[in-house]
Amino acid sequence: MTEASTIRIRVWNEYVHETRGDQVVVANYPDGIHQVVAAGLRERLGDRASVTTATLQDPEHGLTEEALAETDVLFWWGHIAHDQVDDVVVQRVVDHVHAGMGLVVLHSGHYSKVFKRLMGTTCSLKWRNDGERELVWTVKPGHPIAQGVPHPIRIERQEMYGEFFDIPVPDEEIFLSTFEGGEVFRSGVAYQRGLGRVFYFSPGDQEYPVYHHHDIRTVLANAARWAAPRSERHTLTADEHPRGWFEA
Amino acid sequence: MTEASTIRIRVWNEYVHETRGDQVVVANYPDGIHQVVAAGLRERLGDRASVTTATLQDPEHGLTEEALAETDVLFWWGHIAHDQVDDVVVQRVVDHVHAGMGLVVLHSGHYSKVFKRLMGTTCSLKWRNDGERELVWTVKPGHPIAQGVPHPIRIERQEMYGEFFDIPVPDEEIFLSTFEGGEVFRSGVAYQRGLGRVFYFSPGDQEYPVYHHHDIRTVLANAARWAAPRSERHTLTADEHPRGWFEA
Amino acid sequence: MTEASTIRIRVWNEYVHETRGDQVVVANYPDGIHQVVAAGLRERLGDRASVTTATLQDPEHGLTEEALAETDVLFWWGHIAHDQVDDVVVQRVVDHVHAGMGLVVLHSGHYSKVFKRLMGTTCSLKWRNDGERELVWTVKPGHPIAQGVPHPIRIERQEMYGEFFDIPVPDEEIFLSTFEGGEVFRSGVAYQRGLGRVFYFSPGDQEYPVYHHHDIRTVLANAARWAAPRSERHTLTADEHPRGWFEA
Amino acid sequence: MTEASTIRIRVWNEYVHETRGDQVVVANYPDGIHQVVAAGLRERLGDRASVTTATLQDPEHGLTEEALAETDVLFWWGHIAHDQVDDVVVQRVVDHVHAGMGLVVLHSGHYSKVFKRLMGTTCSLKWRNDGERELVWTVKPGHPIAQGVPHPIRIERQEMYGEFFDIPVPDEEIFLSTFEGGEVFRSGVAYQRGLGRVFYFSPGDQEYPVYHHHDIRTVLANAARWAAPRSERHTLTADEHPRGWFEA
C-alpha cells in the first residue's frame, strides 16, 4: 500500500427506502443512495480509486471475508434496517477496521451496529426533520478532509441532527454544523480504532439530495483518501514477550 | 489546599469602557464589569469563596507578586487596552498559571497578552455585533463546569463570535454556541498549562448585560471551583537527575 | 448526588484464581482480590464511601439491576473467566456506565467484555511475567487521580504489560509505566462514555501483592472519587425535537 | 502546494558546540549537526525535497522573511544559545508557523524561544547524561511519522530526558521513550498551531551520533512530509463579518 496505489472503495447501503416506493427518496436516489455516493467518489477521485457497492440484500450483505480483504475504505449508509444486519458480518467489519480498513459512516449510520460497536457509546442524538438550512463550518482548517470546501458549506434543506451527540471525545473534530432552528452538531469527527481510521459525517439524508451536493462530494472524496490504510492489513493480538524480545 | 478551603478569587478588568462615559456600558455595568462578575461569584459561592477585584489602573495593575500569591483563581476581562498591560505583569501572571493558579478568561480576553501567551496561537476569530440571540449548548454533559445549566443556555442579545477561532485543540470542549446568523463558536474550552487550569468562556460583552444572566453566573461559579488548584503552588524547573534519583 | 454524599462502591472479582488453590495467589489474597481492594478503599475513604463486593459466582454475578442502581462506582477485576460473564450482565453494566455510573477497570480486566465493549477496540497488549520492577510515572500532575503519590510509584515485582496497547486515544493520560526490561505502558488512562467516567489502571496482578501497596491504594481511592457521578443517573435516548423545542 | 510538490526544508542549527572545539561533538558532527540532519533528509527524501541550512551566525540567523516564505518545513536544533536568538526572528518564525509553515523541533530545542512561544508552557523536563540506552516505542501505529521504523527503535547511547515534561497535552502522541535508569518520556509529540504543524522529537544530542542512526533518519524524513503544508501560506486575522457574510 503506497500513496500512489488505487484506493479500493466499497459503498454499502441498506437499500430499503429506495425500493419501497417512497417517491421523495426515489426522486433523489432512483438507483439507491449507494449509487450516488459511488458516482460522486468516481467523479472526484477518477483513477485514484476503484469504487464498488454492496447492499443488505446481497449474500452476507456483500461483505464476505474476501470482499472486505479487498476493501481499503468502506462507506456505510443505513437507517431503518440496522437490526437486520447480521452480527457475524458486523464483527467481521469491526475486525477489518481494527486491522486497518478505513470506515466512513454516513448520517443515520450513527445508529448502525458497526458504529456503535466501534464507539462504545449509545451514539444517540437529537433530531428534527423540517427541511432547514444546514451550515457546515470547518474548525480544523489544516485537516486533509477539509481541503477545498467553502467555510461554511451551505446545504439548503436538511434534516437537523443536534447535540447532545453521545460519542466519545473525537480524536479530531473537523466540522461543526448549525441549523436554522439554532441547534449545533459535531458533524464531522474522526477516530482511530486499532489500525483503522473512522470518519463520521452527518450531512446526507434519504429525503434530500445532499449526496449530489458539490462540496459534500469533495468531503467524501477527501475522507476516502484520509481513511485509506498506510500499511498492510494486520490483526493485533496479544503475544507473550519472550524475555528481551526487543533485543532481536 | 483542600476541597473544603475557601477559594480566593481575583476579578481583573481593564476598566476602560465604563469610565469613558459609554452610556450603554455604564447602564449595564455602572461600577465596572469586574464588580458585576464579582457579585455573581459571591452570590453563587457564598462563603466558599472570597472575591476581590483589580484593574489596569491599580499599581502594577493590582497584580503584584503578593496579590497573585494569594490568588487561587484569576478572572480576566479586557478589550481595548490589551496593549497597555505591562509585559512584566503578563509574565508574572503566566508564571503563576504555570505554577498552579487557575485562570478564567472572559469574552474579548481572547486577545489579551496573557491568553495568547498561554495558547501559543493568534487567538483570532470572526465577529459581528448585531445584538443577536446566542444559544450555548453543552457537549460534555458530565463536566463540572456544565452542572446546573439548561441545554441550551439562552442569551437574548449578544455579540457574535464565530469560527474559525484560532486556538489549540482544547483539552476539553464543554460548550458550543450558535447565533441567529448561523455561525458557530467553541465558546467554553478548557486547558491545562503547567500545573494551572485555564478556562475560556466567550459569552459576555460590555454592551450586553450578560454577566447579570442567571445561567452565565452559574457557569462562572462552576469555573472558579474547577480552576482552583488541587495542591500547593509549585514552579516547575529543569533539574538534573542524579543517577538513580528515583531510588530516594 | 452531591460532593458530600457517600460514594457507593462495588468491587467485582471473577474470584477464580483464589479458589483453585494457587498458593501464590492465596498467599497474597486469601479471601480474594476483591476483599483486599475493598479493604484498601475503606482504609482510605473511611465514611466517605460504603464498599461492597460481588463475584462471578453470585446470582447474576451480583450485578442485578437493583445492585447497579445502587452503585456509584464499580471496580472490575477479571482474568481467566471473562467468557463466563453473561452477555446480559455485560450489557447491563455498559448501560449503567452510559447513564452515569463510574467504572474502574483493573489490570487484566483490559480483556473483559465490559471494557472491550466500552472501548470499541481489541484492547490487546504485550506482556511478560518475570516479576520485574514497575515504575509508575505521573504525566498529568494536576489530575485528581494523581494526588498524593510519589513520582514515580515504585512496585518491586510485577508482571509487565507493554505497548502497543490497542485502546482509543485516552481522554486523559495520567500514568505511564516502565519496566526493567525497557518496555513502556500507558498504565493509567481515563475516558468518558455517555455520562459515565471510566478509568483503567494496569498495576495489580494475582501473583503479586500490588493491592496491598500504599500508593496503589491511594490511586484507587482517588479513582473512586473521580469516577463518582456528578448528577442523577440518566439514560440518553434519541428524541425527536418538536420545532422550536428549546424555546420552552 | 500539492502532494507531488518538492518539500522545501530548511535545517537550522545554533552551531555553537561544533565550533568550540568540543572533540566529542566534532567527532560526531564535524561540519555541524545541521549538515548531518540535512544529509539524512536528502538521503531519504531524494528529489521529493530540497534541503538547505541556516545558522545563528548568518545575518538574521538565516531566517529572513524571504527565507521563511520559501520554507515549507523548518527543522530547529539549539542548546546553549537560545538566548542569542533575536526576538524579532522568533516572532517571524512563529508567524510563519501560524500561517502554515511546518516546524520540527529537535531534542534540546524544547527550551528554544520558538517552541516555548508556541506551546505556552515552561517546556521543562528532567535530564541526566549517562550515555544510556534509549528505546523509542510507537504508541500510534497508524501515524505517518511512525511508518517504517521498528518497535522499539533502539539507540545504544543517549542522554536521558524524562517526565514530567511540561508541555500541553499533545494533539497526537506518537512515540514514548524509556531509558536504562527506568525513566519515561513523551519523545514524539505533534501539535497544530494556527495552520502550521509542529512535531517535537527528543532523540538527538550533540554528544551522541543519533542523527546518523538509520531509524531516526526515517522518523525525521517522515516528519518533514507530515509537517509540509497542505495549502497556501495564509495569515489568520480577525475580521468583522458583514451581516450575512456567509451568504456571499
CSV table of C-alpha atoms in Angstrom, one decimal, chain C residues 2-232:
chain,number,residue,atom,x,y,z
C,2,THR,CA,-23.6,16.0,45.8
C,3,GLU,CA,-19.9,16.0,46.6
C,4,ALA,CA,-20.6,15.4,50.2
C,5,SER,CA,-22.5,12.2,49.5
C,6,THR,CA,-21.1,8.8,50.5
C,7,ILE,CA,-19.8,7.1,47.4
C,8,ARG,CA,-21.3,3.6,47.0
C,9,ILE,CA,-18.6,1.4,45.6
C,10,ARG,CA,-18.9,-2.2,44.5
C,11,VAL,CA,-15.8,-4.2,43.9
C,12,TRP,CA,-16.3,-7.1,41.4
C,13,ASN,CA,-14.0,-10.0,41.0
C,14,GLU,CA,-14.3,-13.2,39.0
C,15,TYR,CA,-12.8,-14.9,42.0
C,16,VAL,CA,-11.4,-18.0,40.3
C,17,HIS,CA,-7.7,-18.0,40.8
C,18,GLU,CA,-8.1,-17.7,44.6
C,19,THR,CA,-10.4,-20.7,44.9
C,20,ARG,CA,-8.3,-23.0,42.8
C,21,GLY,CA,-5.6,-23.5,45.3
C,22,ASP,CA,-2.9,-21.5,43.6
C,23,GLN,CA,-0.6,-21.0,46.6
C,24,VAL,CA,1.0,-17.8,45.4
C,25,VAL,CA,-2.4,-16.1,44.8
C,26,VAL,CA,-3.9,-17.4,48.0
C,27,ALA,CA,-0.9,-16.1,50.0
C,28,ASN,CA,-1.5,-12.6,48.5
C,29,TYR,CA,-5.2,-12.6,48.6
C,30,PRO,CA,-6.6,-15.3,50.9
C,31,ASP,CA,-10.2,-14.1,50.8
C,32,GLY,CA,-10.0,-12.9,47.2
C,33,ILE,CA,-8.6,-9.9,45.4
C,34,HIS,CA,-11.9,-8.1,45.8
C,35,GLN,CA,-11.6,-8.2,49.6
C,36,VAL,CA,-8.1,-6.6,49.5
C,37,VAL,CA,-9.2,-3.9,47.0
C,38,ALA,CA,-12.3,-3.2,49.2
C,39,ALA,CA,-10.2,-3.0,52.3
C,40,GLY,CA,-7.9,-0.5,50.7
C,41,LEU,CA,-10.8,1.7,49.6
C,42,ARG,CA,-12.3,1.5,53.1
C,43,GLU,CA,-8.9,2.4,54.7
C,44,ARG,CA,-8.5,5.5,52.5
C,45,LEU,CA,-12.1,6.7,52.1
C,46,GLY,CA,-13.5,5.9,55.6
C,47,ASP,CA,-17.0,7.2,55.9
C,48,ARG,CA,-16.8,9.0,52.5
C,49,ALA,CA,-17.6,5.6,50.9
C,50,SER,CA,-19.6,2.4,51.5
C,51,VAL,CA,-17.9,-0.5,49.9
C,52,THR,CA,-19.4,-3.9,49.0
C,53,THR,CA,-18.3,-6.7,46.8
C,54,ALA,CA,-19.7,-9.1,44.2
C,55,THR,CA,-18.3,-12.1,42.3
C,56,LEU,CA,-19.0,-14.2,39.2
C,57,GLN,CA,-20.5,-16.9,41.3
C,58,ASP,CA,-23.2,-14.7,42.8
C,59,PRO,CA,-26.7,-14.9,41.1
C,60,GLU,CA,-26.4,-12.7,38.0
C,61,HIS,CA,-22.8,-12.2,39.1
C,62,GLY,CA,-24.1,-10.0,41.9
C,63,LEU,CA,-24.8,-7.3,39.3
C,64,THR,CA,-28.6,-7.2,39.2
C,65,GLU,CA,-30.4,-4.1,38.1
C,66,GLU,CA,-31.1,-3.3,41.7
C,67,ALA,CA,-27.4,-3.7,42.7
C,68,LEU,CA,-26.2,-1.5,39.8
C,69,ALA,CA,-28.8,1.2,40.5
C,70,GLU,CA,-27.3,1.4,44.0
C,71,THR,CA,-23.7,1.5,42.7
C,72,ASP,CA,-21.9,4.8,42.1
C,73,VAL,CA,-18.5,3.3,41.1
C,74,LEU,CA,-17.9,-0.3,40.0
C,75,PHE,CA,-14.4,-1.8,40.3
C,76,TRP,CA,-13.7,-4.7,37.9
C,77,TRP,CA,-11.1,-7.4,38.2
C,78,GLY,CA,-11.2,-10.4,35.9
C,79,HIS,CA,-8.6,-12.6,34.2
C,80,ILE,CA,-9.3,-16.2,33.2
C,81,ALA,CA,-13.1,-16.2,33.2
C,82,HIS,CA,-14.0,-13.3,31.0
C,83,ASP,CA,-16.0,-15.6,28.8
C,84,GLN,CA,-18.2,-16.8,31.7
C,85,VAL,CA,-19.6,-13.4,32.2
C,86,ASP,CA,-23.2,-13.4,30.9
C,87,ASP,CA,-23.8,-11.0,28.0
C,88,VAL,CA,-27.0,-9.8,29.6
C,89,VAL,CA,-25.0,-8.7,32.6
C,90,VAL,CA,-22.3,-7.1,30.4
C,91,GLN,CA,-25.0,-5.1,28.6
C,92,ARG,CA,-26.5,-4.0,31.9
C,93,VAL,CA,-23.2,-2.8,33.2
C,94,VAL,CA,-22.5,-0.9,30.0
C,95,ASP,CA,-25.9,0.7,30.1
C,96,HIS,CA,-25.3,1.9,33.7
C,97,VAL,CA,-22.0,3.4,32.7
C,98,HIS,CA,-23.6,5.2,29.8
C,99,ALA,CA,-26.2,6.5,32.3
C,100,GLY,CA,-23.5,7.8,34.7
C,101,MET,CA,-22.1,5.0,36.8
C,102,GLY,CA,-18.3,5.2,37.3
C,103,LEU,CA,-16.2,2.2,36.3
C,104,VAL,CA,-12.6,1.4,37.4
C,105,VAL,CA,-11.1,-1.5,35.4
C,106,LEU,CA,-8.1,-3.2,36.9
C,107,HIS,CA,-5.1,-4.9,35.3
C,108,SER,CA,-6.2,-8.0,33.3
C,109,GLY,CA,-9.7,-6.5,33.1
C,110,HIS,CA,-8.4,-4.9,29.9
C,111,TYR,CA,-9.7,-8.0,28.2
C,112,SER,CA,-13.1,-8.1,30.0
C,113,LYS,CA,-16.2,-8.0,27.8
C,114,VAL,CA,-17.3,-4.8,29.6
C,115,PHE,CA,-14.1,-2.9,28.9
C,116,LYS,CA,-13.8,-4.0,25.3
C,117,ARG,CA,-17.4,-3.1,24.7
C,118,LEU,CA,-16.8,0.4,26.0
C,119,MET,CA,-13.6,1.0,24.2
C,120,GLY,CA,-14.5,-0.4,20.7
C,121,THR,CA,-11.0,-1.8,20.2
C,122,THR,CA,-9.3,-5.2,20.8
C,123,CYS,CA,-7.6,-3.9,24.0
C,124,SER,CA,-4.7,-6.3,23.2
C,125,LEU,CA,-1.3,-5.6,24.7
C,126,LYS,CA,2.1,-7.2,25.1
C,127,TRP,CA,3.0,-9.0,28.3
C,128,ARG,CA,5.7,-10.9,30.1
C,129,ASN,CA,5.7,-12.2,33.6
C,130,ASP,CA,9.2,-12.0,35.1
C,131,GLY,CA,8.5,-10.3,38.4
C,132,GLU,CA,10.2,-7.1,37.4
C,133,ARG,CA,10.2,-3.7,38.9
C,134,GLU,CA,7.5,-1.4,37.6
C,135,LEU,CA,7.8,2.4,37.9
C,136,VAL,CA,4.5,4.4,37.5
C,137,TRP,CA,5.2,8.0,36.4
C,138,THR,CA,2.7,10.8,36.6
C,139,VAL,CA,2.3,12.7,33.3
C,140,LYS,CA,-0.7,14.8,34.3
C,141,PRO,CA,0.3,16.2,37.7
C,142,GLY,CA,-2.8,18.3,38.3
C,143,HIS,CA,-5.2,15.4,37.9
C,144,PRO,CA,-7.2,14.3,41.0
C,145,ILE,CA,-6.3,10.7,40.5
C,146,ALA,CA,-2.6,11.5,40.8
C,147,GLN,CA,-2.8,13.4,44.1
C,148,GLY,CA,-0.7,12.2,46.9
C,149,VAL,CA,1.5,9.7,45.2
C,150,PRO,CA,5.3,9.8,44.6
C,151,HIS,CA,6.8,10.3,41.2
C,152,PRO,CA,7.4,7.5,40.3
C,153,ILE,CA,5.4,5.0,42.3
C,154,ARG,CA,7.7,2.0,42.7
C,155,ILE,CA,6.4,-1.5,42.6
C,156,GLU,CA,9.2,-4.0,43.3
C,157,ARG,CA,7.8,-7.0,41.5
C,158,GLN,CA,5.1,-7.0,38.8
C,159,GLU,CA,4.0,-8.6,35.6
C,160,MET,CA,5.0,-6.5,32.5
C,161,TYR,CA,2.3,-5.0,30.4
C,162,GLY,CA,3.7,-3.2,27.3
C,163,GLU,CA,2.8,-1.3,24.2
C,164,PHE,CA,1.3,-1.4,21.8
C,165,PHE,CA,-1.9,-1.3,23.9
C,166,ASP,CA,-4.8,-1.2,21.5
C,167,ILE,CA,-7.1,1.3,23.1
C,168,PRO,CA,-8.6,4.5,21.8
C,169,VAL,CA,-6.6,7.7,22.3
C,170,PRO,CA,-7.3,8.4,26.0
C,171,ASP,CA,-9.3,11.4,27.0
C,172,GLU,CA,-6.7,11.8,29.8
C,173,GLU,CA,-3.4,10.1,30.1
C,174,ILE,CA,-2.4,10.2,33.7
C,175,PHE,CA,0.2,7.5,34.3
C,176,LEU,CA,2.9,5.9,32.2
C,177,SER,CA,4.8,2.8,33.5
C,178,THR,CA,8.2,1.5,32.6
C,179,PHE,CA,9.6,-2.0,33.4
C,180,GLU,CA,13.1,-3.3,34.0
C,181,GLY,CA,13.1,-4.9,30.5
C,182,GLY,CA,12.7,-1.5,29.0
C,183,GLU,CA,9.1,-1.6,28.0
C,184,VAL,CA,6.6,1.2,28.4
C,185,PHE,CA,2.8,1.1,29.1
C,186,ARG,CA,0.0,3.7,29.3
C,187,SER,CA,-0.9,2.4,32.7
C,188,GLY,CA,-3.5,4.9,33.9
C,189,VAL,CA,-5.9,6.3,31.3
C,190,ALA,CA,-9.3,7.9,31.6
C,191,TYR,CA,-12.4,8.1,29.3
C,192,GLN,CA,-15.9,9.3,29.4
C,193,ARG,CA,-18.5,7.0,27.8
C,194,GLY,CA,-22.0,8.6,27.8
C,195,LEU,CA,-22.4,10.2,31.2
C,196,GLY,CA,-20.1,7.7,32.9
C,197,ARG,CA,-16.4,8.0,33.7
C,198,VAL,CA,-14.1,5.1,33.1
C,199,PHE,CA,-10.6,4.7,34.5
C,200,TYR,CA,-8.2,1.9,33.5
C,201,PHE,CA,-5.3,1.2,35.8
C,202,SER,CA,-2.9,-1.7,35.0
C,203,PRO,CA,-0.8,-2.2,38.2
C,204,GLY,CA,-2.2,-5.2,40.1
C,205,ASP,CA,-1.9,-8.9,39.4
C,206,GLN,CA,-3.0,-12.1,41.2
C,207,GLU,CA,0.6,-13.2,41.7
C,208,TYR,CA,1.9,-10.0,43.3
C,209,PRO,CA,0.7,-8.2,46.4
C,210,VAL,CA,0.1,-4.9,44.5
C,211,TYR,CA,-3.3,-4.2,46.0
C,212,HIS,CA,-1.6,-4.0,49.5
C,213,HIS,CA,0.8,-1.3,48.2
C,214,HIS,CA,0.3,2.0,49.9
C,215,ASP,CA,0.5,4.2,46.8
C,216,ILE,CA,-1.7,1.9,44.6
C,217,ARG,CA,-4.4,2.2,47.3
C,218,THR,CA,-4.1,5.9,47.1
C,219,VAL,CA,-4.6,5.8,43.3
C,220,LEU,CA,-7.7,3.5,43.7
C,221,ALA,CA,-9.3,5.7,46.3
C,222,ASN,CA,-8.6,8.8,44.2
C,223,ALA,CA,-10.1,7.0,41.2
C,224,ALA,CA,-13.3,6.2,43.1
C,225,ARG,CA,-13.8,9.8,44.0
C,226,TRP,CA,-13.1,10.9,40.5
C,227,ALA,CA,-15.4,8.4,38.8
C,228,ALA,CA,-18.3,9.1,41.1
C,229,PRO,CA,-21.2,10.6,39.1
C,230,ARG,CA,-21.9,14.4,39.5
C,231,SER,CA,-25.6,14.1,38.8
C,232,GLU,CA,-28.5,11.7,38.8
